[in-house]
């Protein structure tokens, strides 16, 4: 039994600490997704908390059919999706990418494998992407979910997921090309 | 195939989400179209950067915040079952109950010398007309007892017992055991007498072993008839090494009554929780608790019934032997030796039996302590398991 499954079993039995470990383990991954969707730290922390609370509530529906991380990302995706719908109703202000909101610490050597500018460029382009496209692309590329898993999490059909990922890629590609033409700006 | 059609497939192709047929189509198109080849390269590069995007840390760790909210969001039931506070509360209640038990126990020396005074007081109460409980069956108290019997009672420790006709809530609960050896002339006469006498006092044979010239019997005699039974027994032959032992089990009796009441109300409370429970695992948890309590109640009730029975009926271990014709010389020496050995054995057996009964009641007294101990062990185990749950 993987340590995740063990912790999940313990958490299901009401072990608060076990669930605490799970939160600790996946905190950065969930917070990052939330931040890239919201574009703003405070809101992202709020959303990440909501995701974990939802995970806890739904824990009993997880029966080990997929890796826990996959299941977790699906719940996260679903919660983000709901949040996006709410936000759209309330207000739709495009937030511009703010490097300080994202990178408080210096990048690690591993992250420097791609140069800093390349990462910042793609972060900026991502923030310009419509949120629903941004979400599916991140789920696919960064979190490794398959189309079917994304479709289930967001209650979309497979064709729509496929089309959105394509549109996200195409748009991102164009945005990056525009950035290249407009010179390497600092992204602030 | 047009480029814009292929691009969507191209995206799915990168993700490995195409059919074998589509895969062939895409690959064929890529060979012939430079524009799509460039897009393909860019998609793949973008993907590589996206996969390498760093995971970012929140300003403050989420763990505590989330845990706090979960604690708050949890429903009452979960708190009831798992919260350590409940464990602490239960332990405190038990310790409290334990203290009370210990205090009242210390005031209850096993057989006080002034027992007679207490008995008199009890009698006064029962005469004052406080019949209740009915630990002794009523029909046995209604004058079947020969009129002569009370007058014949020796004024010893247990003599008064038989004059109780009703039980009161104040009444002491006594478990009596007696043993002795009876030598008779004809076993057949004894058997006939016993059958009659048991019918008279409403007693019964719990155990019997018959040999050619010996009967070993364990008789259950209604507590209030023991005296008259033994008096009649003495007329049947020579009664030797007769002894009686009386054990005051009032405390254990009351404790059991209270425990049964408590368990019953606890079960009712848990039943109420079951109705409120919604999630499957909540229901299962409550069921498990309910089963545990019910089982405990049944066990307690069974031992209570045993105790009641022991209070209502006195146990008489009786050995009946046939009188032997007088013998002379060495034979009689051996006979006496054998008799002495037998007597010693009976004595030892009686002592053993007494100790056994005392141990039994000691165990009942200790039960709350044992339960507390188990509870503490259980929660320490849980606590440790949690600590090492990484
Ligand atoms: Zn083409």
Coordinates of C-alpha atoms and ligand atoms in Angstrom, one line a residue:
Chain A
X1 CA 0.0 0.0 0.0
X2 CA 1.4 3.4 -1.0
X3 CA 1.9 5.9 1.8
X4 CA -0.8 8.0 0.2
X5 CA -3.3 5.2 0.4
X6 CA -2.3 4.5 3.9
X7 CA -2.8 8.1 4.9
X8 CA -6.1 8.2 3.1
X9 CA -7.3 5.2 5.0
X10 CA -6.3 6.7 8.2
X11 CA -7.9 10.0 7.3
X12 CA -11.1 8.2 6.4
X13 CA -11.2 6.8 9.9
X14 CA -11.1 10.3 11.3
X15 CA -7.4 10.7 11.8
X16 CA -6.9 14.4 11.6
X17 CA -3.1 14.1 11.5
X18 CA -3.1 11.7 8.6
X19 CA -5.1 14.2 6.5
X20 CA -2.7 16.9 7.7
X21 CA 0.2 15.0 6.2
X22 CA -1.7 14.7 2.9
X23 CA -2.3 18.5 2.9
X24 CA 1.3 19.1 3.6
X25 CA 2.4 16.8 0.8
X26 CA 0.2 18.3 -1.9
X27 CA 0.0 21.8 -0.6
X28 CA 2.4 23.3 -3.2
X29 CA 0.9 21.5 -6.1
X30 CA -2.6 22.6 -5.2
X31 CA -1.7 26.1 -4.3
X32 CA 0.2 26.5 -7.6
X33 CA -2.8 25.4 -9.6
X34 CA -5.0 27.8 -7.6
X35 CA -2.5 30.6 -8.0
X36 CA -2.2 30.1 -11.8
X37 CA -5.9 30.1 -12.1
X38 CA -6.6 33.1 -9.8
X39 CA -3.4 35.1 -10.6
X40 CA -3.4 36.4 -7.0
X41 CA -2.0 34.9 -3.8
X42 CA -4.6 35.8 -1.3
X43 CA -7.4 34.4 -3.5
X44 CA -5.3 31.4 -4.4
X45 CA -4.8 30.5 -0.7
X46 CA -8.5 30.7 -0.2
X47 CA -9.2 28.5 -3.2
X48 CA -6.5 26.0 -2.2
X49 CA -8.1 25.7 1.3
X50 CA -11.5 25.2 -0.3
X51 CA -10.0 22.4 -2.5
X52 CA -8.6 20.6 0.5
X53 CA -11.8 20.9 2.4
X54 CA -13.7 19.4 -0.6
X55 CA -11.1 16.7 -0.8
X56 CA -11.8 15.8 2.8
X57 CA -15.5 15.8 2.3
X58 CA -15.2 13.6 -0.7
X59 CA -12.6 11.3 0.7
X60 CA -15.0 8.5 1.1
X61 CA -15.8 8.5 -2.6
X62 CA -12.1 7.7 -3.3
X63 CA -11.7 3.9 -3.4
X64 CA -8.2 3.7 -4.8
X65 CA -9.3 3.2 -8.4
X66 CA -6.7 5.7 -9.6
X67 CA -3.6 7.2 -8.0
X68 CA -4.6 9.4 -5.1
X69 CA -2.8 12.4 -6.7
X70 CA -4.9 12.0 -9.9
X71 CA -8.0 11.9 -7.9
X72 CA -6.9 14.9 -5.9
X73 CA -6.1 16.9 -9.0
X74 CA -9.6 16.0 -10.3
X75 CA -11.2 17.4 -7.2
X76 CA -9.0 20.4 -7.5
X77 CA -9.9 20.9 -11.2
X78 CA -13.5 20.7 -10.3
X79 CA -13.3 23.2 -7.5
X80 CA -11.3 25.6 -9.7
X81 CA -13.9 25.3 -12.4
X82 CA -16.7 26.1 -10.0
X83 CA -14.7 29.1 -8.7
X84 CA -14.2 30.3 -12.3
X85 CA -17.9 30.2 -13.0
X86 CA -18.6 32.2 -9.8
X87 CA -16.0 34.8 -10.7
X88 CA -17.3 35.2 -14.2
X89 CA -20.7 36.1 -12.8
X90 CA -19.3 38.6 -10.3
X91 CA -16.6 40.3 -12.4
X92 CA -14.3 39.6 -15.1
X93 CA -11.2 41.7 -14.8
X94 CA -8.1 40.3 -16.5
X95 CA -5.3 40.3 -14.0
X96 CA -2.0 41.0 -15.5
X97 CA 0.8 38.7 -14.6
X98 CA 2.7 40.0 -11.6
X99 CA 6.0 38.3 -11.1
X100 CA 6.1 39.2 -7.4
X101 CA 2.8 37.4 -6.8
X102 CA 4.3 34.2 -8.2
X103 CA 7.9 34.1 -7.5
X104 CA 8.9 35.2 -4.0
X105 CA 11.9 33.0 -3.9
X106 CA 14.7 32.6 -6.4
X107 CA 14.3 29.7 -8.8
X108 CA 16.1 26.5 -8.0
X109 CA 18.9 25.2 -10.2
X110 CA 16.5 22.6 -11.5
X111 CA 14.1 25.3 -12.5
X112 CA 16.9 27.4 -14.0
X113 CA 17.3 24.6 -16.6
X114 CA 15.0 26.7 -18.6
X115 CA 16.1 30.2 -18.2
X116 CA 14.3 32.5 -16.0
X117 CA 13.0 34.6 -18.8
X118 CA 11.5 31.7 -20.6
X119 CA 9.5 30.7 -17.5
X120 CA 8.4 34.2 -16.8
X121 CA 7.3 34.5 -20.5
X122 CA 5.2 31.5 -20.4
X123 CA 3.7 32.5 -17.0
X124 CA 2.8 35.8 -18.5
X125 CA 1.3 34.3 -21.6
X126 CA -0.7 31.8 -19.4
X127 CA -2.2 34.6 -17.4
X128 CA -3.4 36.2 -20.7
X129 CA -5.1 32.9 -21.7
X130 CA -8.8 32.6 -20.9
X131 CA -9.1 30.8 -17.5
X132 CA -11.0 27.8 -18.9
X133 CA -8.3 27.2 -21.5
X134 CA -5.6 27.8 -19.0
X135 CA -7.1 25.3 -16.6
X136 CA -7.3 22.4 -19.1
X137 CA -3.9 23.0 -20.4
X138 CA -2.3 23.1 -17.0
X139 CA -4.2 19.9 -16.0
X140 CA -2.9 18.2 -19.1
X141 CA 0.7 19.4 -19.2
X142 CA 1.7 20.1 -15.6
X143 CA -0.6 17.7 -13.7
X144 CA -0.5 14.9 -16.3
X145 CA -4.3 14.2 -16.3
X146 CA -5.6 12.3 -19.3
X147 CA -8.4 13.7 -21.4
X148 CA -11.0 11.4 -19.9
X149 CA -10.0 12.4 -16.4
X150 CA -10.3 16.1 -17.2
X151 CA -13.6 15.5 -18.9
X152 CA -14.9 13.7 -15.8
X153 CA -13.6 16.4 -13.4
X154 CA -15.1 19.3 -15.3
X155 CA -18.2 17.4 -16.6
X156 CA -17.3 18.1 -20.2
X157 CA -17.3 15.6 -23.0
X158 CA -14.1 14.3 -24.5
X159 CA -14.4 16.3 -27.7
X160 CA -14.7 19.5 -25.8
X161 CA -11.6 18.7 -23.7
X162 CA -9.7 17.8 -26.8
X163 CA -10.8 21.0 -28.6
X164 CA -10.0 23.2 -25.6
X165 CA -6.5 21.9 -25.1
X166 CA -5.9 22.5 -28.8
X167 CA -7.2 26.0 -28.6
X168 CA -5.1 26.7 -25.5
X169 CA -2.0 25.5 -27.2
X170 CA -2.7 27.5 -30.3
X171 CA -3.4 30.6 -28.4
X172 CA -0.4 30.2 -26.1
X173 CA 1.8 29.6 -29.1
X174 CA 0.6 32.8 -30.7
X175 CA 1.0 34.8 -27.5
X176 CA 4.6 33.6 -27.1
X177 CA 5.3 34.5 -30.7
X178 CA 3.9 38.0 -30.1
X179 CA 6.1 38.3 -27.1
X180 CA 9.1 37.3 -29.2
X181 CA 8.3 40.0 -31.7
X182 CA 7.7 42.7 -29.1
X183 CA 11.1 42.0 -27.6
X184 CA 11.9 40.2 -24.3
X185 CA 10.2 42.4 -21.8
X186 CA 10.5 41.7 -18.2
X187 CA 7.0 40.5 -17.8
X188 CA 5.9 43.0 -15.2
Chain B
X1 CA -6.7 17.0 -45.0
X2 CA -6.6 20.7 -44.1
X3 CA -4.0 22.1 -41.8
X4 CA -6.5 23.5 -39.3
X5 CA -8.2 20.1 -39.1
X6 CA -4.8 18.5 -38.5
X7 CA -3.7 20.9 -35.8
X8 CA -6.4 19.7 -33.3
X9 CA -5.4 16.1 -34.0
X10 CA -1.8 17.1 -33.7
X11 CA -2.5 18.4 -30.2
X12 CA -4.2 15.1 -29.2
X13 CA -1.4 13.2 -31.0
X14 CA 1.1 14.8 -28.6
X15 CA -1.0 13.7 -25.7
X16 CA -1.3 10.2 -27.0
X17 CA -5.1 10.6 -27.3
X18 CA -5.6 9.6 -30.9
X19 CA -6.6 6.3 -32.6
X20 CA -4.2 4.3 -34.6
X21 CA -5.9 5.6 -37.8
X22 CA -5.6 9.3 -36.7
X23 CA -2.0 8.7 -35.7
X24 CA -1.2 7.6 -39.3
X25 CA -3.0 10.6 -40.7
X26 CA -1.1 13.0 -38.5
X27 CA 2.2 11.5 -39.3
X28 CA 1.5 11.5 -43.0
X29 CA 0.6 15.1 -42.9
X30 CA 3.6 16.1 -40.8
X31 CA 5.9 14.6 -43.5
X32 CA 4.4 16.8 -46.2
X33 CA 3.6 20.1 -44.3
X34 CA 6.4 22.3 -43.0
X35 CA 3.9 24.7 -41.2
X36 CA 2.4 21.9 -39.1
X37 CA 5.9 20.5 -38.4
X38 CA 6.9 23.9 -36.9
X39 CA 3.7 24.1 -34.9
X40 CA 4.3 20.5 -33.6
X41 CA 7.8 21.5 -32.5
X42 CA 6.4 24.6 -30.7
X43 CA 3.7 22.6 -29.0
X44 CA 6.2 20.1 -27.7
X45 CA 8.6 22.9 -26.5
X46 CA 5.8 24.7 -24.8
X47 CA 4.8 21.5 -23.1
X48 CA 8.3 20.9 -21.8
X49 CA 8.3 24.4 -20.2
X50 CA 4.8 23.9 -18.8
X51 CA 5.8 20.6 -17.2
X52 CA 8.8 22.3 -15.6
X53 CA 6.9 25.2 -14.2
X54 CA 7.8 25.4 -10.5
X55 CA 5.3 24.6 -7.8
X56 CA 4.9 27.6 -5.6
X57 CA 4.6 27.8 -1.9
X58 CA 1.7 29.6 -0.1
X59 CA 2.7 32.4 2.4
X60 CA 1.5 30.4 5.3
X61 CA 1.2 26.6 5.4
X62 CA -2.3 25.4 4.6
X63 CA -2.2 22.4 6.9
X64 CA -3.2 24.1 10.1
X65 CA -5.8 26.3 8.5
X66 CA -7.4 23.3 6.8
X67 CA -7.3 21.2 9.9
X68 CA -8.9 23.9 11.9
X69 CA -11.7 24.2 9.4
X70 CA -12.2 20.5 9.2
X71 CA -12.5 20.3 13.0
X72 CA -15.1 23.0 12.7
X73 CA -17.0 21.4 9.9
X74 CA -17.0 17.9 11.3
X75 CA -20.4 16.9 12.6
X76 CA -21.2 16.1 16.2
X77 CA -21.2 12.4 15.6
X78 CA -17.5 12.3 14.5
X79 CA -16.6 14.4 17.4
X80 CA -18.5 12.0 19.6
X81 CA -16.7 9.0 18.4
X82 CA -13.2 10.2 17.9
X83 CA -12.5 13.3 19.9
X84 CA -9.9 12.7 22.5
X85 CA -12.0 15.0 24.8
X86 CA -14.7 12.4 25.0
X87 CA -12.1 9.9 26.0
X88 CA -10.9 12.2 28.7
X89 CA -14.4 12.8 29.9
X90 CA -15.2 9.1 30.0
X91 CA -12.0 8.4 31.9
X92 CA -12.9 11.2 34.4
X93 CA -16.4 9.8 34.9
X94 CA -14.9 6.3 35.4
X95 CA -12.3 7.6 37.9
X96 CA -15.1 9.4 39.7
X97 CA -17.2 6.3 39.8
X98 CA -14.2 4.3 40.9
X99 CA -13.6 6.7 43.8
X100 CA -17.2 6.3 45.0
X101 CA -16.9 2.6 44.7
X102 CA -13.6 2.6 46.7
X103 CA -15.1 4.8 49.4
X104 CA -18.2 2.7 49.8
X105 CA -16.1 -0.5 49.6
X106 CA -13.9 0.7 52.4
X107 CA -17.0 1.1 54.6
X108 CA -18.0 -2.5 53.9
X109 CA -16.0 -5.0 55.8
X110 CA -16.7 -8.4 54.5
X111 CA -18.7 -9.6 57.4
X112 CA -19.0 -7.1 60.2
X113 CA -19.5 -8.4 63.8
X114 CA -22.5 -6.2 64.2
X115 CA -24.2 -7.9 61.3
X116 CA -27.1 -8.8 63.6
X117 CA -27.9 -5.2 64.2
X118 CA -28.1 -4.6 60.5
X119 CA -30.3 -7.6 60.0
X120 CA -32.6 -6.4 62.7
X121 CA -32.8 -3.0 61.0
X122 CA -33.5 -4.7 57.7
X123 CA -36.2 -6.8 59.3
X124 CA -37.8 -3.6 60.6
X125 CA -37.9 -2.2 57.2
X126 CA -39.5 -5.2 55.7
X127 CA -42.0 -5.5 58.4
X128 CA -42.8 -1.9 57.8
X129 CA -44.1 -3.2 54.6
X130 CA -41.6 -2.4 51.9
X131 CA -41.9 -5.3 49.5
X132 CA -40.3 -4.8 46.2
X133 CA -37.8 -6.4 43.8
X134 CA -38.8 -9.9 44.7
X135 CA -35.4 -11.6 44.6
X136 CA -37.0 -14.4 46.4
X137 CA -40.0 -16.0 44.7
X138 CA -43.1 -14.9 46.5
X139 CA -44.9 -18.3 46.7
X140 CA -42.1 -19.6 48.8
X141 CA -42.8 -17.0 51.4
X142 CA -46.5 -17.9 51.9
X143 CA -46.6 -20.1 54.9
X144 CA -45.5 -23.4 53.4
X145 CA -42.8 -23.3 56.0
X146 CA -43.7 -25.5 59.0
X147 CA -44.7 -23.5 62.0
X148 CA -42.3 -25.2 64.2
X149 CA -39.2 -24.2 62.2
X150 CA -38.7 -20.7 63.4
X151 CA -38.7 -21.7 67.0
X152 CA -36.1 -24.3 66.3
X153 CA -33.6 -21.9 64.8
X154 CA -30.3 -21.7 66.6
X155 CA -29.4 -18.0 67.2
X156 CA -26.4 -18.2 65.0
X157 CA -25.2 -15.9 62.2
X158 CA -27.5 -17.1 59.5
X159 CA -30.5 -18.0 61.6
X160 CA -32.3 -14.8 61.0
X161 CA -32.2 -15.1 57.2
X162 CA -35.1 -17.6 57.1
X163 CA -37.4 -15.3 58.9
X164 CA -37.3 -12.7 56.0
X165 CA -40.4 -13.1 53.9
X166 CA -40.0 -10.1 51.7
X167 CA -37.1 -8.2 50.2
X168 CA -36.7 -4.5 50.6
X169 CA -34.4 -2.2 48.7
X170 CA -32.4 -2.0 51.8
X171 CA -32.0 -5.7 52.2
X172 CA -28.6 -7.2 52.2
X173 CA -27.9 -9.7 49.5
X174 CA -26.3 -12.8 50.9
X175 CA -24.9 -15.7 49.0
X176 CA -24.9 -18.8 51.3
X177 CA -23.0 -22.0 50.8
X178 CA -23.1 -24.9 53.1
X179 CA -21.5 -28.4 53.1
X180 CA -21.6 -31.4 55.2
X181 CA -21.5 -35.2 55.3
X182 CA -24.4 -37.3 56.2
X183 CA -24.2 -40.9 57.3
X184 CA -27.5 -42.8 56.8
X185 CA -28.6 -46.3 57.4
X186 CA -30.4 -46.8 54.1
X187 CA -29.6 -44.8 51.0
X188 CA -33.0 -45.7 49.5
X189 CA -34.8 -44.1 52.5
X190 CA -32.6 -41.0 52.1
X191 CA -33.4 -40.7 48.4
X192 CA -37.1 -41.0 49.1
X193 CA -36.9 -38.4 51.8
X194 CA -34.9 -36.0 49.6
X195 CA -37.4 -36.1 46.8
X196 CA -40.1 -35.2 49.2
X197 CA -38.2 -32.6 51.0
X198 CA -37.0 -30.8 47.8
X199 CA -40.7 -30.7 46.8
X200 CA -41.6 -29.1 50.1
X201 CA -38.9 -26.4 50.0
X202 CA -39.0 -25.9 46.2
X203 CA -35.3 -26.7 45.9
X204 CA -33.5 -28.7 43.2
X205 CA -30.5 -30.9 42.6
X206 CA -27.9 -29.0 40.6
X207 CA -25.4 -31.8 40.5
X208 CA -25.3 -35.4 41.6
X209 CA -23.0 -38.4 41.5
X210 CA -24.2 -41.7 42.6
X211 CA -22.1 -44.7 43.6
X212 CA -23.0 -47.9 45.3
X213 CA -22.8 -46.5 48.8
X214 CA -22.2 -42.9 48.3
X215 CA -24.2 -39.9 47.0
X216 CA -22.5 -36.7 46.2
X217 CA -25.0 -33.9 45.8
X218 CA -25.1 -30.2 45.1
X219 CA -28.5 -29.0 46.2
X220 CA -30.0 -25.6 45.6
X221 CA -32.3 -24.7 48.4
X222 CA -34.2 -21.4 48.6
X223 CA -32.2 -19.3 50.9
X224 CA -35.0 -18.9 53.5
X225 CA -35.6 -22.7 53.6
X226 CA -32.0 -23.7 54.2
X227 CA -32.3 -23.8 58.0
X228 CA -35.4 -25.9 58.0
X229 CA -34.0 -28.2 55.4
X230 CA -30.9 -28.8 57.3
X231 CA -32.9 -29.4 60.5
X232 CA -34.9 -32.1 58.8
X233 CA -31.7 -33.4 57.2
X234 CA -30.3 -34.0 60.7
X235 CA -33.1 -36.4 61.4
X236 CA -32.2 -38.6 58.5
X237 CA -28.8 -39.6 59.9
X238 CA -25.6 -38.4 61.4
X239 CA -24.6 -35.0 60.0
X240 CA -20.9 -34.4 60.3
X241 CA -18.5 -31.5 59.5
X242 CA -21.4 -29.3 58.6
X243 CA -20.3 -25.7 57.8
X244 CA -22.0 -22.7 56.4
X245 CA -20.5 -19.7 54.7
X246 CA -22.3 -16.5 54.0
X247 CA -21.0 -13.9 51.6
X248 CA -22.4 -10.4 51.6
X249 CA -22.8 -9.4 47.9
X250 CA -25.0 -6.4 48.4
X251 CA -22.5 -4.0 47.0
X252 CA -21.8 -6.1 43.9
X253 CA -25.6 -6.6 43.5
X254 CA -26.3 -2.9 43.6
X255 CA -23.3 -2.1 41.3
X256 CA -24.6 -4.5 38.7
X257 CA -28.1 -3.0 38.9
X258 CA -26.6 0.4 38.4
X259 CA -24.4 -0.8 35.6
X260 CA -27.3 -2.3 33.8
X261 CA -29.3 0.8 34.1
X262 CA -26.4 2.9 32.8
X263 CA -25.7 0.6 29.9
X264 CA -29.4 0.8 29.0
X265 CA -29.4 4.5 28.9
X266 CA -26.2 4.6 27.0
X267 CA -27.6 2.3 24.4
X268 CA -30.6 4.6 24.1
X269 CA -28.3 7.5 23.5
X270 CA -26.3 5.8 20.9
X271 CA -29.5 4.7 19.2
X272 CA -30.5 8.3 19.0
X273 CA -27.1 9.0 17.3
X274 CA -27.8 6.3 14.8
X275 CA -30.9 8.1 13.6
X276 CA -28.9 11.3 13.1
X277 CA -26.0 9.5 11.3
X278 CA -25.9 10.0 7.6
X279 CA -22.6 8.9 6.2
X280 CA -22.1 5.2 5.8
X281 CA -19.0 5.2 7.9
X282 CA -20.7 7.1 10.6
X283 CA -23.5 4.6 10.6
X284 CA -21.0 1.8 10.8
X285 CA -19.1 3.4 13.6
X286 CA -22.3 3.9 15.6
X287 CA -23.4 0.3 14.9
X288 CA -20.2 -1.0 16.1
X289 CA -20.5 1.0 19.3
X290 CA -24.1 -0.2 19.7
X291 CA -23.1 -3.8 19.3
X292 CA -20.3 -3.4 21.8
X293 CA -22.7 -1.9 24.4
X294 CA -25.4 -4.5 23.7
X295 CA -22.9 -7.3 24.2
X296 CA -21.7 -5.8 27.4
X297 CA -25.3 -5.4 28.6
X298 CA -26.0 -9.0 27.9
X299 CA -22.9 -10.2 29.7
X300 CA -23.7 -8.0 32.7
X301 CA -27.3 -9.2 32.7
X302 CA -26.2 -12.8 32.6
X303 CA -23.9 -12.4 35.6
X304 CA -26.6 -10.5 37.3
X305 CA -29.0 -13.3 36.8
X306 CA -26.3 -15.7 38.2
X307 CA -25.9 -13.5 41.2
X308 CA -29.6 -13.2 41.7
X309 CA -29.9 -17.0 41.5
X310 CA -27.1 -17.4 44.0
X311 CA -28.8 -15.0 46.4
X312 CA -32.2 -16.7 46.0
X313 CA -30.8 -20.2 46.4
X314 CA -28.3 -21.4 48.9
X315 CA -25.9 -24.1 47.7
X316 CA -25.5 -27.2 49.8
X317 CA -22.8 -29.6 49.0
X318 CA -23.7 -32.8 50.6
X319 CA -22.1 -36.1 50.8
X320 CA -24.3 -39.0 51.8
X321 CA -22.7 -42.3 52.8
X322 CA -24.2 -45.5 54.0
X323 CA -23.4 -46.5 57.6
X324 CA -21.1 -49.4 57.8
X325 CA -21.5 -52.2 60.3
X326 CA -19.0 -52.0 63.1
X327 CA -15.7 -53.5 62.5
X328 CA -12.9 -54.5 64.8
X329 CA -9.1 -54.4 65.0
X330 CA -6.9 -53.0 62.3
X331 CA -9.9 -52.6 60.1
X332 CA -11.4 -50.0 62.3
X333 CA -8.1 -48.2 62.6
X334 CA -7.9 -48.0 58.8
X335 CA -11.5 -47.0 58.7
X336 CA -10.8 -44.2 61.1
X337 CA -7.8 -43.2 59.1
X338 CA -9.8 -43.1 55.9
X339 CA -12.5 -41.2 57.6
X340 CA -10.0 -38.6 58.8
X341 CA -8.5 -38.2 55.4
X342 CA -12.0 -37.8 54.0
X343 CA -12.8 -35.2 56.6
X344 CA -9.6 -33.3 55.8
X345 CA -10.5 -33.5 52.1
X346 CA -14.0 -32.1 52.7
X347 CA -12.5 -29.3 54.7
X348 CA -10.0 -28.5 52.1
X349 CA -12.7 -28.6 49.4
X350 CA -14.8 -26.3 51.5
X351 CA -12.0 -23.8 51.9
X352 CA -11.2 -24.0 48.2
X353 CA -14.8 -23.3 47.3
X354 CA -14.9 -20.4 49.7
X355 CA -11.8 -18.9 48.2
X356 CA -13.2 -19.4 44.7
X357 CA -16.4 -17.5 45.6
X358 CA -14.4 -14.7 47.1
X359 CA -12.3 -14.5 44.0
X360 CA -15.4 -14.2 41.9
X361 CA -16.7 -11.3 43.9
X362 CA -13.3 -9.7 43.9
X363 CA -13.4 -9.8 40.2
X364 CA -16.8 -8.1 40.1
X365 CA -15.5 -5.4 42.3
X366 CA -12.5 -4.9 40.1
X367 CA -14.5 -4.8 36.9
X368 CA -14.6 -0.9 36.7
X369 CA -10.9 -0.8 37.2
X370 CA -10.3 -3.3 34.4
X371 CA -12.6 -1.4 32.1
X372 CA -10.7 1.9 32.8
X373 CA -7.4 0.2 32.2
X374 CA -8.6 -1.2 28.9
X375 CA -9.9 2.2 27.9
X376 CA -6.6 3.9 28.7
X377 CA -4.6 1.2 26.8
X378 CA -6.9 1.6 23.8
X379 CA -6.5 5.4 23.6
X380 CA -2.7 5.3 24.3
X381 CA -2.5 2.7 21.4
X382 CA -4.6 5.0 19.1
X383 CA -2.5 8.0 20.1
X384 CA 0.8 6.2 19.4
X385 CA -0.5 4.9 16.1
X386 CA -1.4 8.4 15.1
X387 CA 2.0 9.7 16.0
X388 CA 3.7 7.1 13.9
X389 CA 1.2 7.5 11.1
X390 CA 3.6 9.1 8.6
Ligands
LIG1 ZN1 -0.3 21.4 -42.3

